[in-house]
PDB file of C-alpha atoms in Angstrom:
ATOM      1  CA  UNK A   1     120.523-112.624  45.975  1.00 74.00           C
ATOM      2  CA  UNK A   2     120.766-115.650  47.286  1.00 87.00           C
ATOM      3  CA  UNK A   3     121.370-119.275  44.564  1.00 93.00           C
ATOM      4  CA  UNK A   4     117.741-120.501  44.239  1.00 95.00           C
ATOM      5  CA  UNK A   5     118.130-124.759  42.700  1.00 96.00           C
ATOM      6  CA  UNK A   6     115.659-125.354  39.981  1.00 97.00           C
ATOM      7  CA  UNK A   7     114.816-128.944  41.323  1.00 96.00           C
ATOM      8  CA  UNK A   8     113.342-126.015  43.822  1.00 96.00           C
ATOM      9  CA  UNK A   9     112.000-124.003  42.042  1.00 97.00           C
ATOM     10  CA  UNK A  10     109.970-127.429  39.413  1.00 97.00           C
ATOM     11  CA  UNK A  11     109.095-129.462  43.237  1.00 96.00           C
ATOM     12  CA  UNK A  12     106.640-125.941  44.358  1.00 96.00           C
ATOM     13  CA  UNK A  13     103.280-127.589  43.195  1.00 95.00           C
ATOM     14  CA  UNK A  14     101.035-125.025  42.863  1.00 95.00           C
ATOM     15  CA  UNK A  15     103.111-123.080  40.454  1.00 97.00           C
ATOM     16  CA  UNK A  16     102.131-126.574  38.511  1.00 97.00           C
ATOM     17  CA  UNK A  17     105.895-125.912  36.588  1.00 98.00           C
ATOM     18  CA  UNK A  18     106.798-128.496  33.539  1.00 97.00           C
ATOM     19  CA  UNK A  19     110.813-129.642  32.989  1.00 97.00           C
ATOM     20  CA  UNK A  20     111.142-129.642  29.363  1.00 97.00           C
ATOM     21  CA  UNK A  21     115.442-129.012  29.186  1.00 97.00           C
ATOM     22  CA  UNK A  22     118.269-129.826  32.144  1.00 96.00           C
ATOM     23  CA  UNK A  23     120.850-126.631  32.022  1.00 95.00           C
ATOM     24  CA  UNK A  24     121.904-124.927  34.542  1.00 94.00           C
ATOM     25  CA  UNK A  25     121.682-125.696  38.412  1.00 96.00           C
ATOM     26  CA  UNK A  26     120.434-122.475  40.346  1.00 97.00           C
ATOM     27  CA  UNK A  27     119.797-118.893  39.883  1.00 97.00           C
ATOM     28  CA  UNK A  28     119.896-115.988  42.243  1.00 95.00           C
ATOM     29  CA  UNK A  29     117.472-112.981  40.714  1.00 96.00           C
ATOM     30  CA  UNK A  30     113.940-113.089  37.982  1.00 96.00           C
ATOM     31  CA  UNK A  31     113.408-110.571  35.157  1.00 96.00           C
ATOM     32  CA  UNK A  32     110.460-111.002  32.978  1.00 96.00           C
ATOM     33  CA  UNK A  33     110.437-109.669  28.895  1.00 96.00           C
ATOM     34  CA  UNK A  34     109.555-109.239  26.489  1.00 96.00           C
ATOM     35  CA  UNK A  35     111.902-108.272  23.907  1.00 96.00           C
ATOM     36  CA  UNK A  36     113.975-109.464  21.110  1.00 96.00           C
ATOM     37  CA  UNK A  37     117.284-108.837  23.090  1.00 95.00           C
ATOM     38  CA  UNK A  38     116.570-108.247  26.621  1.00 96.00           C
ATOM     39  CA  UNK A  39     120.413-108.921  27.370  1.00 93.00           C
ATOM     40  CA  UNK A  40     121.438-105.864  28.353  1.00 93.00           C
ATOM     41  CA  UNK A  41     118.290-105.067  31.098  1.00 94.00           C
ATOM     42  CA  UNK A  42     119.094-108.361  32.901  1.00 95.00           C
ATOM     43  CA  UNK A  43     122.475-109.715  35.048  1.00 94.00           C
ATOM     44  CA  UNK A  44     124.291-112.852  35.468  1.00 96.00           C
ATOM     45  CA  UNK A  45     122.835-115.010  37.480  1.00 96.00           C
ATOM     46  CA  UNK A  46     118.670-114.917  36.325  1.00 97.00           C
ATOM     47  CA  UNK A  47     115.917-116.407  35.404  1.00 98.00           C
ATOM     48  CA  UNK A  48     114.336-114.689  32.142  1.00 98.00           C
ATOM     49  CA  UNK A  49     110.119-114.838  32.028  1.00 98.00           C
ATOM     50  CA  UNK A  50     108.632-114.319  29.005  1.00 98.00           C
ATOM     51  CA  UNK A  51     105.666-115.183  26.999  1.00 97.00           C
ATOM     52  CA  UNK A  52     107.436-115.570  23.486  1.00 97.00           C
ATOM     53  CA  UNK A  53     105.235-112.560  21.843  1.00 96.00           C
ATOM     54  CA  UNK A  54     108.311-110.824  20.581  1.00 96.00           C
ATOM     55  CA  UNK A  55     109.056-113.719  17.762  1.00 97.00           C
ATOM     56  CA  UNK A  56     105.313-114.705  17.204  1.00 94.00           C
ATOM     57  CA  UNK A  57     106.071-114.306  13.550  1.00 93.00           C
ATOM     58  CA  UNK A  58     109.210-115.600  13.622  1.00 94.00           C
ATOM     59  CA  UNK A  59     109.791-118.063  15.333  1.00 95.00           C
ATOM     60  CA  UNK A  60     113.509-118.271  14.282  1.00 95.00           C
ATOM     61  CA  UNK A  61     114.145-116.066  15.756  1.00 96.00           C
ATOM     62  CA  UNK A  62     114.341-117.650  19.528  1.00 97.00           C
ATOM     63  CA  UNK A  63     117.677-119.763  18.645  1.00 95.00           C
ATOM     64  CA  UNK A  64     119.334-115.607  18.701  1.00 96.00           C
ATOM     65  CA  UNK A  65     117.839-115.459  22.140  1.00 97.00           C
ATOM     66  CA  UNK A  66     118.652-118.651  23.741  1.00 97.00           C
ATOM     67  CA  UNK A  67     122.102-116.578  22.548  1.00 96.00           C
ATOM     68  CA  UNK A  68     121.933-113.073  23.776  1.00 97.00           C
ATOM     69  CA  UNK A  69     120.710-115.063  26.800  1.00 97.00           C
ATOM     70  CA  UNK A  70     123.605-117.449  27.543  1.00 97.00           C
ATOM     71  CA  UNK A  71     126.251-115.402  26.374  1.00 96.00           C
ATOM     72  CA  UNK A  72     124.831-112.050  28.926  1.00 96.00           C
ATOM     73  CA  UNK A  73     125.149-115.310  31.951  1.00 97.00           C
ATOM     74  CA  UNK A  74     121.248-115.010  32.198  1.00 97.00           C
ATOM     75  CA  UNK A  75     121.096-119.284  33.441  1.00 98.00           C
ATOM     76  CA  UNK A  76     117.238-120.985  32.408  1.00 98.00           C
ATOM     77  CA  UNK A  77     114.484-119.056  30.646  1.00 98.00           C
ATOM     78  CA  UNK A  78     109.916-119.882  32.263  1.00 98.00           C
ATOM     79  CA  UNK A  79     108.236-119.659  28.647  1.00 98.00           C
ATOM     80  CA  UNK A  80     104.538-118.571  29.400  1.00 97.00           C
ATOM     81  CA  UNK A  81     102.100-120.936  27.156  1.00 97.00           C
ATOM     82  CA  UNK A  82      98.301-121.056  26.363  1.00 95.00           C
ATOM     83  CA  UNK A  83      98.574-117.137  24.447  1.00 94.00           C
ATOM     84  CA  UNK A  84     100.802-116.262  22.046  1.00 95.00           C
ATOM     85  CA  UNK A  85     102.379-119.197  21.610  1.00 97.00           C
ATOM     86  CA  UNK A  86      99.986-123.139  22.235  1.00 95.00           C
ATOM     87  CA  UNK A  87     103.717-125.107  23.566  1.00 96.00           C
ATOM     88  CA  UNK A  88     107.109-124.074  24.411  1.00 97.00           C
ATOM     89  CA  UNK A  89     108.618-123.396  20.616  1.00 97.00           C
ATOM     90  CA  UNK A  90     110.786-126.421  19.079  1.00 96.00           C
ATOM     91  CA  UNK A  91     113.512-123.509  17.911  1.00 97.00           C
ATOM     92  CA  UNK A  92     113.401-121.791  22.470  1.00 97.00           C
ATOM     93  CA  UNK A  93     113.880-126.056  23.021  1.00 97.00           C
ATOM     94  CA  UNK A  94     116.763-126.319  20.533  1.00 97.00           C
ATOM     95  CA  UNK A  95     118.398-123.508  22.056  1.00 97.00           C
ATOM     96  CA  UNK A  96     118.541-123.758  25.774  1.00 97.00           C
ATOM     97  CA  UNK A  97     119.433-127.881  25.001  1.00 97.00           C
ATOM     98  CA  UNK A  98     122.583-125.744  23.187  1.00 96.00           C
ATOM     99  CA  UNK A  99     123.619-123.084  25.573  1.00 97.00           C
ATOM    100  CA  UNK A 100     123.083-125.185  28.406  1.00 96.00           C
ATOM    101  CA  UNK A 101     120.073-122.808  29.764  1.00 97.00           C
ATOM    102  CA  UNK A 102     117.652-125.030  31.994  1.00 98.00           C
ATOM    103  CA  UNK A 103     113.732-124.389  30.488  1.00 98.00           C
ATOM    104  CA  UNK A 104     110.883-125.109  31.777  1.00 98.00           C
ATOM    105  CA  UNK A 105     107.285-124.266  30.844  1.00 98.00           C
ATOM    106  CA  UNK A 106     104.343-122.233  32.594  1.00 98.00           C
ATOM    107  CA  UNK A 107     100.404-123.096  32.258  1.00 97.00           C
ATOM    108  CA  UNK A 108      98.109-120.378  30.973  1.00 96.00           C
ATOM    109  CA  UNK A 109      97.466-120.691  34.825  1.00 96.00           C
ATOM    110  CA  UNK A 110     100.692-119.824  36.579  1.00 97.00           C
ATOM    111  CA  UNK A 111     101.019-115.848  36.728  1.00 96.00           C
ATOM    112  CA  UNK A 112     104.230-115.181  36.468  1.00 97.00           C
ATOM    113  CA  UNK A 113     104.120-112.752  39.995  1.00 97.00           C
ATOM    114  CA  UNK A 114     103.463-115.901  41.210  1.00 97.00           C
ATOM    115  CA  UNK A 115     106.690-117.199  40.697  1.00 97.00           C
ATOM    116  CA  UNK A 116     108.689-114.914  42.396  1.00 96.00           C
ATOM    117  CA  UNK A 117     107.145-115.002  44.946  1.00 96.00           C
ATOM    118  CA  UNK A 118     107.462-118.305  45.543  1.00 96.00           C
ATOM    119  CA  UNK A 119     111.299-117.144  44.931  1.00 96.00           C
ATOM    120  CA  UNK A 120     111.961-113.999  47.433  1.00 95.00           C
ATOM    121  CA  UNK A 121     109.830-116.253  49.900  1.00 95.00           C
ATOM    122  CA  UNK A 122     112.064-118.922  49.589  1.00 94.00           C
ATOM    123  CA  UNK A 123     115.348-116.432  49.766  1.00 94.00           C
ATOM    124  CA  UNK A 124     114.576-114.775  52.810  1.00 93.00           C
ATOM    125  CA  UNK A 125     113.772-117.981  54.382  1.00 93.00           C
ATOM    126  CA  UNK A 126     117.467-118.773  53.445  1.00 91.00           C
ATOM    127  CA  UNK A 127     118.601-115.886  54.275  1.00 88.00           C
ATOM    128  CA  UNK A 128     117.177-115.856  58.114  1.00 88.00           C
ATOM    129  CA  UNK A 129     118.336-119.378  58.944  1.00 86.00           C
ATOM    130  CA  UNK A 130     122.244-117.920  57.768  1.00 78.00           C
ATOM    131  CA  UNK A 131     121.309-115.215  59.679  1.00 79.00           C
ATOM    132  CA  UNK A 132     120.602-117.922  63.409  1.00 73.00           C
ATOM    133  CA  UNK A 133     123.372-119.877  62.158  1.00 78.00           C
ATOM    134  CA  UNK A 134     125.545-117.587  62.605  1.00 75.00           C
ATOM    135  CA  UNK A 135     124.689-115.891  65.720  1.00 72.00           C
ATOM    136  CA  UNK A 136     124.907-119.260  67.207  1.00 75.00           C
ATOM    137  CA  UNK A 137     127.991-120.061  66.340  1.00 76.00           C
ATOM    138  CA  UNK A 138     129.051-116.542  68.052  1.00 75.00           C
ATOM    139  CA  UNK A 139     127.105-117.425  71.029  1.00 72.00           C
ATOM    140  CA  UNK A 140     129.007-120.591  70.766  1.00 75.00           C
ATOM    141  CA  UNK A 141     132.034-119.053  70.537  1.00 77.00           C
ATOM    142  CA  UNK A 142     131.159-116.058  73.627  1.00 78.00           C
ATOM    143  CA  UNK A 143     131.042-119.056  76.280  1.00 77.00           C
ATOM    144  CA  UNK A 144     133.866-119.649  78.725  1.00 76.00           C
ATOM    145  CA  UNK A 145     136.064-122.821  78.141  1.00 72.00           C
ATOM    146  CA  UNK A 146     136.034-125.110  80.953  1.00 68.00           C
ATOM    147  CA  UNK A 147     139.037-125.989  82.316  1.00 65.00           C
ATOM    148  CA  UNK A 148     139.718-129.489  82.259  1.00 59.00           C
ATOM    149  CA  UNK A 149     141.717-130.848  86.166  1.00 58.00           C
ATOM    150  CA  UNK A 150     143.678-133.023  84.665  1.00 57.00           C
ATOM    151  CA  UNK A 151     144.928-130.944  81.859  1.00 57.00           C
ATOM    152  CA  UNK A 152     148.421-131.010  81.483  1.00 55.00           C
ATOM    153  CA  UNK A 153     148.250-127.509  79.132  1.00 54.00           C
ATOM    154  CA  UNK A 154     146.502-125.794  82.135  1.00 55.00           C
ATOM    155  CA  UNK A 155     149.686-126.604  84.648  1.00 54.00           C
ATOM    156  CA  UNK A 156     152.549-124.090  85.102  1.00 52.00           C
ATOM    157  CA  UNK A 157     155.748-125.775  83.486  1.00 51.00           C
ATOM    158  CA  UNK A 158     158.418-127.758  86.217  1.00 55.00           C
ATOM    159  CA  UNK A 159     161.401-125.118  86.170  1.00 53.00           C
ATOM    160  CA  UNK A 160     159.333-122.136  85.640  1.00 51.00           C
ATOM    161  CA  UNK A 161     161.628-118.531  87.095  1.00 51.00           C
ATOM    162  CA  UNK A 162     159.242-117.047  89.375  1.00 51.00           C
ATOM    163  CA  UNK A 163     157.850-113.606  88.305  1.00 52.00           C
ATOM    164  CA  UNK A 164     159.087-111.393  91.235  1.00 46.00           C
ATOM    165  CA  UNK A 165     156.859-107.908  90.512  1.00 48.00           C
ATOM    166  CA  UNK A 166     160.556-105.973  90.969  1.00 50.00           C
ATOM    167  CA  UNK A 167     163.916-106.465  88.225  1.00 56.00           C
ATOM    168  CA  UNK A 168     165.917-108.667  90.274  1.00 55.00           C
ATOM    169  CA  UNK A 169     168.897-110.403  88.811  1.00 60.00           C
ATOM    170  CA  UNK A 170     168.955-114.136  88.974  1.00 59.00           C
ATOM    171  CA  UNK A 171     172.122-114.590  90.801  1.00 60.00           C
ATOM    172  CA  UNK A 172     170.115-112.615  93.785  1.00 60.00           C
ATOM    173  CA  UNK A 173     166.704-114.195  93.553  1.00 59.00           C
ATOM    174  CA  UNK A 174     168.373-116.466  96.463  1.00 59.00           C
ATOM    175  CA  UNK A 175     168.708-113.294  98.644  1.00 58.00           C
ATOM    176  CA  UNK A 176     165.527-110.995  97.485  1.00 54.00           C
ATOM    177  CA  UNK A 177     163.181-113.891  98.619  1.00 57.00           C
ATOM    178  CA  UNK A 178     165.470-114.200 102.404  1.00 56.00           C
ATOM    179  CA  UNK A 179     163.883-110.688 102.732  1.00 58.00           C
ATOM    180  CA  UNK A 180     160.823-110.864 101.897  1.00 54.00           C
ATOM    181  CA  UNK A 181     159.659-114.055 103.820  1.00 55.00           C
ATOM    182  CA  UNK A 182     161.574-111.428 106.351  1.00 56.00           C
ATOM    183  CA  UNK A 183     159.615-108.680 106.427  1.00 54.00           C
ATOM    184  CA  UNK A 184     157.214-109.146 108.836  1.00 59.00           C
ATOM    185  CA  UNK A 185     153.984-107.694 109.006  1.00 57.00           C
ATOM    186  CA  UNK A 186     152.788-104.065 110.865  1.00 58.00           C
ATOM    187  CA  UNK A 187     150.426-104.781 113.665  1.00 59.00           C
ATOM    188  CA  UNK A 188     147.139-102.635 113.185  1.00 61.00           C
ATOM    189  CA  UNK A 189     146.224-100.447 116.055  1.00 58.00           C
ATOM    190  CA  UNK A 190     143.132-100.970 117.167  1.00 60.00           C
ATOM    191  CA  UNK A 191     140.937 -97.429 119.322  1.00 57.00           C
ATOM    192  CA  UNK A 192     140.284 -99.166 123.428  1.00 57.00           C
ATOM    193  CA  UNK A 193     135.846 -99.487 123.192  1.00 54.00           C
ATOM    194  CA  UNK A 194     135.059 -96.681 126.001  1.00 55.00           C
ATOM    195  CA  UNK A 195     133.169 -99.845 127.833  1.00 55.00           C
ATOM    196  CA  UNK A 196     136.608-101.781 127.716  1.00 54.00           C
ATOM    197  CA  UNK A 197     138.002 -98.461 129.490  1.00 56.00           C
ATOM    198  CA  UNK A 198     135.806 -97.952 132.093  1.00 61.00           C
ATOM    199  CA  UNK A 199     135.980-101.789 133.139  1.00 62.00           C
ATOM    200  CA  UNK A 200     140.170-101.238 132.952  1.00 58.00           C
ATOM    201  CA  UNK A 201     138.680 -97.832 134.967  1.00 62.00           C
ATOM    202  CA  UNK A 202     136.417 -99.617 137.882  1.00 65.00           C
ATOM    203  CA  UNK A 203     139.265-102.815 138.731  1.00 62.00           C
ATOM    204  CA  UNK A 204     141.810-100.397 139.369  1.00 58.00           C
ATOM    205  CA  UNK A 205     139.316 -97.930 142.057  1.00 62.00           C
ATOM    206  CA  UNK A 206     138.516-101.971 142.856  1.00 60.00           C
ATOM    207  CA  UNK A 207     142.253-103.389 143.780  1.00 60.00           C
ATOM    208  CA  UNK A 208     143.626-101.495 147.404  1.00 59.00           C
ATOM    209  CA  UNK A 209     146.705 -98.996 147.542  1.00 57.00           C
ATOM    210  CA  UNK A 210     149.957-100.409 149.313  1.00 55.00           C
ATOM    211  CA  UNK A 211     149.508 -97.643 152.039  1.00 54.00           C
ATOM    212  CA  UNK A 212     145.266 -98.605 152.801  1.00 55.00           C
ATOM    213  CA  UNK A 213     146.783-101.721 153.160  1.00 54.00           C
ATOM    214  CA  UNK A 214     149.029-101.183 155.197  1.00 51.00           C
ATOM    215  CA  UNK A 215     146.825 -99.039 157.491  1.00 54.00           C
ATOM    216  CA  UNK A 216     144.710-101.694 158.173  1.00 53.00           C
ATOM    217  CA  UNK A 217     147.280-103.927 158.696  1.00 52.00           C
ATOM    218  CA  UNK A 218     148.562-101.814 161.628  1.00 53.00           C
ATOM    219  CA  UNK A 219     151.764-100.006 160.347  1.00 49.00           C
ATOM    220  CA  UNK A 220     151.899 -96.468 159.329  1.00 50.00           C
ATOM    221  CA  UNK A 221     153.281 -95.192 157.316  1.00 49.00           C
ATOM    222  CA  UNK A 222     157.105 -93.992 158.922  1.00 47.00           C
ATOM    223  CA  UNK A 223     157.857 -90.438 159.298  1.00 42.00           C
TER     224      UNK A 223
END
């Protein structure tokens, strides 16, 4: 779970929470329990919400309560007043100060479910922002980088050897280059079009043969 700061939680005016002891700065989950020792059912980094019903007849038990929660990794306690206790017990305040636990008062008008809902919504908002930021970074990484025209790193090395598709020893590079440059491309054969062939036959028929021109001139063929 994503961590939430106690400062953000205490600044939610709709919850009317009152800070009493400043200890740990963040928490990652919320548990509510009225057991005298809920450390077995909690997890490190949790915020514990309680009314103190288990210590209504013995407020001195809050010192053991605070020590057990701190040993289990609990980061803070939200104590609800107006039912079992009219105010936050002094024994609990002393225990939270001793074990560096954040302590705040939850008034009678504020339900515990309102706190858990607000925290869940904030965690979802932070998760969405993190996913959106990661998506934007991935898009920037996928974009092609433009090449600068005067970039020295984009130019080939000066004394780079020519790359041939076949393996040529270095001592025969000049001969191979001459052989490649002397090869002439084979001309492509194009079929003569039908129209061009008919035009050629007409021109041949229009030209007089040597025998016909000789008859017009009066010189007959020799016998």
